[in-house]
CSV table of C-alpha atoms in Angstrom, one decimal:
chain,number,residue,atom,x,y,z
A,1,MET,CA,70.9,117.7,79.6
A,2,PRO,CA,70.3,121.4,77.3
A,3,SER,CA,68.3,120.5,74.6
A,4,ALA,CA,70.2,119.8,70.8
A,5,LEU,CA,71.3,122.3,68.1
A,6,PRO,CA,69.2,122.6,65.5
A,7,ASP,CA,69.8,122.1,62.5
A,8,GLY,CA,71.9,123.8,59.2
A,9,ASP,CA,74.0,124.3,56.7
A,10,PRO,CA,78.3,123.7,57.9
A,11,VAL,CA,79.8,126.1,58.7
A,12,PRO,CA,83.4,126.9,56.9
A,13,THR,CA,86.8,125.6,59.2
A,14,ASP,CA,87.3,130.2,58.7
A,15,GLY,CA,84.2,130.6,60.3
A,16,SER,CA,84.1,132.5,56.5
A,17,LEU,CA,80.7,134.2,56.3
A,18,PRO,CA,79.6,135.5,52.9
A,19,ALA,CA,80.3,138.6,51.6
A,20,THR,CA,76.8,139.3,52.1
A,21,ALA,CA,76.6,139.2,55.4
A,22,LEU,CA,80.1,141.4,56.1
A,23,ASP,CA,78.5,144.4,53.4
A,24,GLY,CA,78.0,148.0,55.7
A,25,ILE,CA,78.8,146.2,59.2
A,26,SER,CA,81.0,149.0,59.6
A,27,GLU,CA,77.5,150.9,59.5
A,28,ARG,CA,76.0,148.2,62.0
A,29,GLN,CA,76.1,148.1,65.8
A,30,VAL,CA,78.1,144.7,66.5
A,31,GLY,CA,78.1,143.4,69.9
A,32,ILE,CA,79.9,140.1,71.5
A,33,TYR,CA,78.1,137.2,73.7
A,34,LEU,CA,80.5,135.5,76.2
A,35,HIS,CA,79.2,132.2,76.9
A,36,VAL,CA,80.8,130.9,80.6
A,37,PRO,CA,78.9,127.1,80.3
A,38,PHE,CA,79.8,126.2,84.4
A,39,CYS,CA,77.7,125.9,87.3
A,40,SER,CA,78.1,125.2,91.2
A,41,VAL,CA,75.0,122.4,90.4
A,42,ARG,CA,72.5,122.3,87.7
A,43,CYS,CA,68.8,123.4,88.6
A,44,GLY,CA,65.9,121.2,87.5
A,45,TYR,CA,64.0,124.1,85.2
A,46,CYS,CA,67.2,125.1,83.3
A,47,ASP,CA,67.9,124.0,80.0
A,48,PHE,CA,70.7,126.2,79.0
A,49,ASN,CA,74.1,125.2,78.0
A,50,THR,CA,75.4,124.7,81.2
A,51,TYR,CA,78.0,122.2,82.9
A,52,THR,CA,78.6,121.3,86.4
A,53,ILE,CA,82.8,121.0,86.7
A,54,SER,CA,82.7,117.0,87.8
A,55,GLU,CA,81.4,117.4,84.6
A,56,LEU,CA,84.5,118.3,83.0
A,57,GLY,CA,88.0,118.5,82.8
A,58,GLY,CA,91.0,118.8,80.4
A,59,HIS,CA,92.2,121.6,78.7
A,60,GLY,CA,89.6,123.8,77.9
A,61,ALA,CA,87.1,122.6,79.8
A,62,SER,CA,88.0,123.9,83.5
A,63,VAL,CA,87.2,127.0,84.7
A,64,ALA,CA,91.2,127.2,85.3
A,65,THR,CA,91.7,127.2,81.1
A,66,TYR,CA,88.0,128.8,79.3
A,67,ALA,CA,88.9,132.2,79.2
A,68,ASP,CA,92.2,130.6,76.9
A,69,ALA,CA,89.3,128.9,74.4
A,70,ALA,CA,87.4,132.3,74.6
A,71,VAL,CA,89.9,134.6,73.4
A,72,ALA,CA,90.8,132.6,70.5
A,73,GLU,CA,87.8,132.6,70.0
A,74,LEU,CA,87.5,136.1,69.6
A,75,GLY,CA,90.7,136.2,67.2
A,76,LEU,CA,89.1,134.1,65.0
A,77,ALA,CA,85.7,136.6,65.3
A,78,ARG,CA,88.5,139.3,64.5
A,79,ARG,CA,89.9,137.2,61.6
A,80,VAL,CA,85.6,136.1,60.0
A,81,LEU,CA,84.6,140.5,60.8
A,82,GLY,CA,87.5,142.0,58.8
A,83,ASP,CA,88.8,145.5,59.0
A,84,ASP,CA,85.8,147.7,58.8
A,85,ALA,CA,83.9,145.5,61.4
A,86,PRO,CA,83.3,148.9,64.5
A,87,ALA,CA,84.1,148.8,67.7
A,88,VAL,CA,81.0,147.3,70.1
A,89,SER,CA,79.0,148.6,71.6
A,90,THR,CA,77.9,145.7,74.5
A,91,VAL,CA,79.2,142.7,75.7
A,92,PHE,CA,77.1,140.7,77.3
A,93,VAL,CA,79.1,138.4,79.9
A,94,GLY,CA,76.4,135.0,80.7
A,95,GLY,CA,75.8,131.5,81.3
A,96,GLY,CA,76.4,129.5,83.5
A,97,THR,CA,77.3,131.6,86.3
A,98,PRO,CA,79.9,133.4,85.2
A,99,THR,CA,81.5,134.7,88.3
A,100,MET,CA,82.2,131.1,89.3
A,101,LEU,CA,85.5,132.3,87.2
A,102,ARG,CA,88.2,134.0,87.9
A,103,ALA,CA,87.6,138.3,87.9
A,104,ASP,CA,91.1,138.4,86.5
A,105,ASP,CA,89.8,136.6,84.0
A,106,LEU,CA,86.2,138.2,83.3
A,107,VAL,CA,88.4,141.0,82.6
A,108,ARG,CA,90.9,139.5,79.9
A,109,MET,CA,88.1,138.0,78.2
A,110,LEU,CA,86.8,142.0,78.4
A,111,GLY,CA,90.3,143.3,77.4
A,112,GLU,CA,90.6,140.7,74.6
A,113,VAL,CA,87.3,142.3,72.7
A,114,ARG,CA,88.7,146.1,74.2
A,115,GLU,CA,92.3,144.7,72.4
A,116,VAL,CA,90.7,143.5,69.2
A,117,PHE,CA,87.8,144.7,68.3
A,118,GLY,CA,87.9,148.6,70.6
A,119,LEU,CA,84.8,149.3,72.5
A,120,GLN,CA,82.1,152.3,71.1
A,121,PRO,CA,82.5,155.8,74.3
A,122,GLY,CA,79.9,154.8,76.8
A,123,ALA,CA,79.8,150.7,75.3
A,124,GLU,CA,77.6,148.7,77.9
A,125,VAL,CA,79.5,145.6,79.6
A,126,THR,CA,77.4,143.3,81.7
A,127,THR,CA,77.9,140.3,83.8
A,128,GLU,CA,75.2,138.0,85.5
A,129,ALA,CA,75.9,136.4,88.8
A,130,ASN,CA,75.6,134.3,91.1
A,131,PRO,CA,74.9,136.6,94.7
A,132,ASP,CA,77.2,134.0,96.5
A,133,THR,CA,79.8,135.0,94.2
A,134,VAL,CA,79.6,138.5,94.3
A,135,ASP,CA,81.5,140.7,97.5
A,136,GLY,CA,83.5,143.5,97.7
A,137,ARG,CA,86.8,142.2,96.7
A,138,VAL,CA,85.0,140.7,93.3
A,139,ALA,CA,82.9,144.0,92.6
A,140,ASP,CA,85.6,146.2,93.0
A,141,ALA,CA,87.6,143.3,90.2
A,142,LEU,CA,85.5,143.5,87.5
A,143,ALA,CA,84.7,148.1,87.9
A,144,ALA,CA,88.2,147.9,87.6
A,145,GLY,CA,88.7,146.1,84.3
A,146,GLY,CA,85.6,147.9,82.8
A,147,PHE,CA,82.8,145.7,84.1
A,148,GLY,CA,79.3,149.1,84.2
A,149,ARG,CA,77.0,146.5,85.3
A,150,VAL,CA,75.3,143.2,87.1
A,151,SER,CA,73.1,140.9,86.6
A,152,LEU,CA,72.1,139.4,89.7
A,153,GLY,CA,70.6,135.3,89.2
A,154,MET,CA,67.5,137.0,92.9
A,155,GLN,CA,64.8,134.7,91.3
A,156,SER,CA,62.6,134.5,94.4
A,157,ALA,CA,62.8,135.8,97.4
A,158,VAL,CA,61.0,132.7,98.9
A,159,PRO,CA,63.0,129.4,100.3
A,160,HIS,CA,60.5,127.0,98.8
A,161,VAL,CA,60.6,128.1,95.9
A,162,LEU,CA,63.8,128.0,95.7
A,163,ALA,CA,64.5,124.8,96.8
A,164,THR,CA,61.7,123.8,93.5
A,165,LEU,CA,64.0,125.8,91.2
A,166,GLU,CA,67.0,123.7,93.1
A,167,ARG,CA,68.4,127.0,93.5
A,168,THR,CA,71.7,126.8,96.1
A,169,HIS,CA,72.2,131.2,97.1
A,170,ASP,CA,71.2,132.6,99.9
A,171,PRO,CA,68.5,135.0,100.1
A,172,ASP,CA,69.6,137.8,101.9
A,173,ASN,CA,73.4,137.7,99.1
A,174,VAL,CA,71.3,139.0,96.8
A,175,GLY,CA,71.1,142.2,98.9
A,176,SER,CA,75.2,142.0,99.9
A,177,ALA,CA,75.9,141.6,96.1
A,178,LEU,CA,74.0,144.7,95.4
A,179,ARG,CA,75.2,146.8,98.0
A,180,ALA,CA,78.6,145.6,96.8
A,181,VAL,CA,78.4,146.5,92.9
A,182,ARG,CA,76.9,149.2,93.9
A,183,GLU,CA,79.6,150.8,95.8
A,184,VAL,CA,81.7,150.8,92.8
A,185,GLY,CA,79.3,152.5,91.1
A,186,MET,CA,78.3,150.0,89.2
A,187,GLN,CA,74.0,149.5,87.9
A,188,VAL,CA,72.5,146.1,89.6
A,189,SER,CA,69.9,144.4,87.4
A,190,LEU,CA,67.7,141.9,89.5
A,191,ASP,CA,66.7,138.3,87.7
A,192,LEU,CA,63.4,136.9,88.9
A,193,ILE,CA,61.2,134.3,87.8
A,194,TYR,CA,57.4,133.6,88.0
A,195,GLY,CA,55.4,130.7,87.9
A,196,THR,CA,56.9,127.8,89.9
A,197,PRO,CA,54.9,124.8,91.0
A,198,GLY,CA,54.0,125.8,94.5
A,199,GLU,CA,54.3,129.4,94.7
A,200,SER,CA,52.0,131.2,95.5
A,201,LEU,CA,50.5,134.4,94.6
A,202,ASP,CA,51.3,136.1,97.6
A,203,ASP,CA,54.8,134.1,97.3
A,204,TRP,CA,55.6,136.6,94.6
A,205,ARG,CA,54.6,139.3,95.9
A,206,ARG,CA,57.1,138.8,98.2
A,207,SER,CA,59.7,138.3,95.9
A,208,LEU,CA,58.0,141.9,94.6
A,209,GLU,CA,59.1,143.2,97.4
A,210,ALA,CA,61.9,142.1,98.4
A,211,ALA,CA,63.0,142.7,94.8
A,212,VAL,CA,62.0,146.9,94.7
A,213,GLU,CA,63.3,147.4,98.9
A,214,LEU,CA,66.5,146.9,97.0
A,215,ALA,CA,65.5,149.5,95.0
A,216,PRO,CA,68.2,147.9,91.4
A,217,ASP,CA,68.1,150.1,88.5
A,218,HIS,CA,66.4,147.4,86.2
A,219,ILE,CA,65.0,144.1,86.8
A,220,SER,CA,63.6,141.1,84.7
A,221,ALA,CA,60.8,138.9,85.3
A,222,TYR,CA,60.0,135.5,83.3
A,223,ALA,CA,57.7,133.0,83.4
A,224,LEU,CA,59.3,130.2,84.2
A,225,VAL,CA,58.9,127.3,80.7
A,226,VAL,CA,59.1,123.8,81.7
A,227,GLU,CA,62.1,122.4,78.9
A,228,ASP,CA,61.7,119.0,78.1
A,229,GLY,CA,64.6,117.2,78.5
A,230,THR,CA,65.0,118.4,82.2
A,231,LYS,CA,64.8,117.4,85.6
A,232,LEU,CA,61.5,118.9,86.1
A,233,ALA,CA,59.6,118.1,83.1
A,234,ALA,CA,60.3,115.3,84.2
A,235,GLN,CA,59.3,115.7,87.5
A,236,VAL,CA,55.7,116.9,86.0
A,237,ARG,CA,55.4,114.0,84.5
A,238,ARG,CA,55.2,112.0,87.0
A,239,GLY,CA,53.2,114.2,89.3
A,240,VAL,CA,55.8,114.6,92.1
A,241,VAL,CA,55.0,119.0,91.1
A,242,GLN,CA,52.1,120.7,90.0
A,243,MET,CA,52.4,123.3,87.6
A,244,PRO,CA,50.5,126.4,88.3
A,245,GLU,CA,47.2,126.8,86.2
A,246,ASP,CA,46.7,127.9,82.5
A,247,ASP,CA,45.4,132.2,84.8
A,248,ASP,CA,48.1,132.0,86.9
A,249,GLU,CA,50.7,133.1,84.4
A,250,ALA,CA,48.8,136.2,84.0
A,251,ALA,CA,47.3,137.0,87.1
A,252,LYS,CA,51.5,137.4,88.3
A,253,TYR,CA,52.2,139.1,85.8
A,254,GLU,CA,49.7,141.2,86.1
A,255,ILE,CA,51.1,141.8,89.3
A,256,ALA,CA,54.4,142.2,88.4
A,257,GLU,CA,53.8,145.7,86.2
A,258,SER,CA,51.1,146.8,89.0
A,259,ILE,CA,53.7,146.8,91.5
A,260,LEU,CA,57.1,147.3,89.3
A,261,SER,CA,54.9,150.9,88.4
A,262,ALA,CA,54.1,151.9,91.6
A,263,ALA,CA,57.5,151.4,92.2
A,264,GLY,CA,59.3,154.2,89.5
A,265,PHE,CA,60.1,151.1,87.0
A,266,GLU,CA,59.2,151.4,83.2
A,267,TRP,CA,58.5,148.1,81.2
A,268,TYR,CA,60.4,148.8,77.8
A,269,GLU,CA,60.0,144.2,76.5
A,270,ILE,CA,58.0,142.5,77.9
A,271,SER,CA,59.8,140.6,80.5
A,272,ASN,CA,62.4,144.1,81.4
A,273,TRP,CA,61.9,146.7,83.5
A,274,ALA,CA,64.0,150.0,84.7
A,275,ARG,CA,63.6,152.9,86.3
A,276,ARG,CA,65.8,155.3,83.6
A,277,PRO,CA,66.3,155.0,79.9
A,278,ASP,CA,69.7,154.5,80.9
A,279,ALA,CA,69.4,151.2,83.2
A,280,ARG,CA,67.6,149.4,79.5
A,281,CYS,CA,69.6,146.7,78.3
A,282,ARG,CA,71.4,148.0,75.4
A,283,HIS,CA,72.7,144.5,74.7
A,284,ASN,CA,68.9,143.0,74.7
A,285,GLU,CA,67.4,145.7,72.2
A,286,SER,CA,70.1,144.2,70.3
A,287,TYR,CA,68.5,141.4,69.6
A,288,TRP,CA,65.3,142.4,69.5
A,289,ARG,CA,65.8,145.0,66.7
A,290,GLY,CA,68.7,142.6,64.9
A,291,ASP,CA,71.7,143.8,65.4
A,292,ASP,CA,74.8,141.8,64.9
A,293,TRP,CA,76.6,139.7,67.4
A,294,TRP,CA,78.6,137.4,67.6
A,295,GLY,CA,78.3,134.5,70.8
A,296,ILE,CA,81.7,133.1,72.3
A,297,GLY,CA,81.0,129.5,74.0
A,298,PRO,CA,80.7,125.7,73.5
A,299,GLY,CA,76.9,126.4,72.3
A,300,ALA,CA,76.8,129.6,71.5
A,301,HIS,CA,74.8,131.3,69.6
A,302,SER,CA,75.7,134.3,66.8
A,303,HIS,CA,74.1,137.0,64.1
A,304,VAL,CA,76.0,139.0,61.6
A,305,GLY,CA,74.1,140.2,58.1
A,306,GLY,CA,71.1,138.1,57.6
A,307,VAL,CA,73.4,135.0,58.9
A,308,ARG,CA,73.5,132.7,62.0
A,309,TRP,CA,74.8,130.7,63.4
A,310,TRP,CA,76.1,128.1,66.4
A,311,ASN,CA,79.0,126.1,67.7
A,312,VAL,CA,79.1,123.0,68.8
A,313,LYS,CA,77.8,122.5,72.3
A,314,HIS,CA,80.7,120.7,74.8
A,315,PRO,CA,83.6,123.1,76.3
A,316,SER,CA,85.6,120.0,75.1
A,317,PRO,CA,85.6,120.1,71.6
A,318,TYR,CA,84.5,123.9,71.8
A,319,ALA,CA,87.9,124.1,72.7
A,320,ASP,CA,90.1,121.8,70.5
A,321,ARG,CA,88.5,123.6,67.9
A,322,VAL,CA,89.4,126.8,68.4
A,323,LEU,CA,92.6,126.9,70.1
A,324,ALA,CA,93.4,124.7,66.7
A,325,GLY,CA,92.9,128.0,65.5
A,326,THR,CA,89.4,127.3,63.9
A,327,SER,CA,85.9,127.6,63.4
A,328,PRO,CA,83.7,126.3,66.1
A,329,GLY,CA,80.2,125.9,64.2
A,330,ALA,CA,78.3,123.6,64.0
A,331,GLY,CA,76.0,124.4,61.3
A,332,ARG,CA,74.5,128.3,60.2
A,333,GLU,CA,71.8,129.4,58.3
A,334,LEU,CA,70.8,132.7,56.2
A,335,LEU,CA,67.8,133.8,57.0
A,336,THR,CA,65.8,133.9,54.3
A,337,ALA,CA,63.5,137.3,53.5
A,338,GLU,CA,61.0,135.5,54.7
A,339,GLN,CA,62.7,134.2,58.1
A,340,SER,CA,63.7,137.9,58.9
A,341,TYR,CA,60.6,139.9,58.3
A,342,ASP,CA,59.1,136.9,60.4
A,343,GLU,CA,61.4,138.0,62.7
A,344,GLN,CA,61.3,141.6,63.3
A,345,VAL,CA,57.7,142.2,63.8
A,346,LEU,CA,58.0,138.6,66.9
A,347,LEU,CA,60.8,141.1,68.2
A,348,GLY,CA,59.7,144.0,68.0
A,349,ILE,CA,56.5,143.9,69.0
A,350,ARG,CA,57.5,142.8,72.3
A,351,LEU,CA,59.2,146.3,72.6
A,352,THR,CA,57.6,149.4,74.5
A,353,GLU,CA,57.8,151.4,71.0
A,354,GLY,CA,56.2,149.5,69.4
A,355,LEU,CA,57.0,148.2,65.4
A,356,PRO,CA,55.9,150.5,63.6
A,357,LEU,CA,54.1,150.3,60.7
A,358,ASP,CA,54.8,150.7,58.1
A,359,VAL,CA,57.2,148.3,58.4
A,360,LEU,CA,54.4,145.7,57.9
A,361,ARG,CA,53.1,144.1,55.3
A,362,GLY,CA,49.3,144.7,53.7
A,363,PRO,CA,47.5,142.2,55.5
A,364,GLY,CA,49.4,142.8,58.7
A,365,ARG,CA,49.0,146.0,58.8
A,366,ALA,CA,45.1,145.5,58.1
A,367,ALA,CA,45.0,143.6,61.5
A,368,VAL,CA,45.8,146.3,63.2
A,369,ALA,CA,42.4,148.3,64.1
A,370,GLY,CA,41.4,144.6,65.1
A,371,LEU,CA,43.0,143.7,68.0
A,372,ILE,CA,42.7,147.6,69.2
A,373,ALA,CA,39.7,147.0,69.1
A,374,ASP,CA,39.7,143.4,70.6
A,375,GLY,CA,42.6,145.9,73.4
A,376,LEU,CA,45.2,144.1,72.8
A,377,LEU,CA,47.3,147.2,71.0
A,378,ASP,CA,47.2,150.8,71.6
A,379,GLY,CA,44.8,153.3,69.6
A,380,ALA,CA,46.5,156.5,70.5
A,381,ALA,CA,50.1,155.5,69.1
A,382,ALA,CA,48.5,153.9,65.9
A,383,VAL,CA,47.7,157.0,64.5
A,384,ARG,CA,50.6,159.6,66.4
A,385,ARG,CA,52.1,162.3,63.7
A,386,ASP,CA,55.6,161.2,64.4
A,387,ARG,CA,55.9,157.3,64.5
A,388,PRO,CA,52.9,155.1,64.4
A,389,ALA,CA,53.2,151.6,65.2
A,390,ALA,CA,51.5,149.0,66.4
A,391,ARG,CA,51.7,148.7,69.9
A,392,LEU,CA,51.0,146.2,72.6
A,393,THR,CA,49.0,147.8,75.3
A,394,LEU,CA,48.1,145.2,78.9
A,395,ARG,CA,46.4,143.0,78.1
A,396,GLY,CA,48.2,142.8,74.5
A,397,ARG,CA,51.8,141.8,76.4
A,398,LEU,CA,49.7,139.0,78.1
A,399,LEU,CA,48.3,137.9,74.6
A,400,ALA,CA,51.5,138.8,72.8
A,401,ASP,CA,51.5,135.5,70.6
A,402,THR,CA,47.5,136.3,69.7
A,403,VAL,CA,48.4,139.7,68.9
A,404,VAL,CA,51.9,138.6,67.0
A,405,ARG,CA,49.4,135.5,65.3
A,406,GLY,CA,47.7,138.3,63.3
A,407,LEU,CA,50.1,140.6,62.0
A,408,LEU,CA,52.0,137.9,60.1
A,409,ALA,CA,48.1,136.8,59.5
A,410,TYR,CA,48.8,133.1,60.0
């Protein structure tokens, strides 16, 4: 089952936010995340808030009616954020498998964002997709409806690795889906996972080379994390599968950097590479910068003006609440200055631009010299005139947790 929600303070029935959270919102960037909780099967490693069709039923909890619930929460978001809220800068549809919904429903949800908030000129609009669910008809409908970017869940090009992950898509369909998306003028991102039990270094190279050969605009590569409560965690605990050695993750990350940089991709966040600056995922960048976003859907998290909240997890009570005009929020917290600072350091250091030194408090700034001496931070970035920053080296990316502890003086 998906992981439990955090504890928090109650969310008002109408979803209202403290006045301080809305102060200056017209001058800030606001994104919308739309969570689609459906999958055809539940992969053994997945800890996301997703459900198979056989687990669900009834109003608001089916693929046929889900868009109604999402549209209802968008109306709530508009009421809560008020007339000063700016037009939306990014929209990201994730899951789950968003393309288990009809393309018309995805376009309808995007249309509601456009109707109630408006979209900034050049707004980034992305949906995730399983390669098996995207063909020319779907791609054409998405592009015509305003989507500009599709993120395909490739994960691996190696059949036995996909089998361990319980990914059911046909590897050959990654290429056909990518071509369908490209033909209608949308950008394409490929998502990869490394560190699966049984995946060799050669397997990982094969996946990277296959991804590069398809010439996407963007590639994400994430290390597999075995989360408590998942089927994979139980298999590891019973000894059914063996996790890789400790140095496997570092070796595979170095291989990714080598192959992707040689192919013309540049890292802009520890796990993300883009061919061009305009191919970066601006929606995810907004998370790392601490911008505002409203998460639509069961279990979705939101952040506005230092207030963070999360929705009830199951699609049925979620739908019941939003269709009744009440907030689906399960809990929330007002971030303290200390929490906000810690998150700014934790997330900002992940970016290729680095963390401006003037953001760091005294102990963190004093730690920079030692981290440079250890080869974890780029010395040239720390002394440049225009924007001195703590910027990770390749070794620093491998040991980012160590860098964060140093900058936070833990």
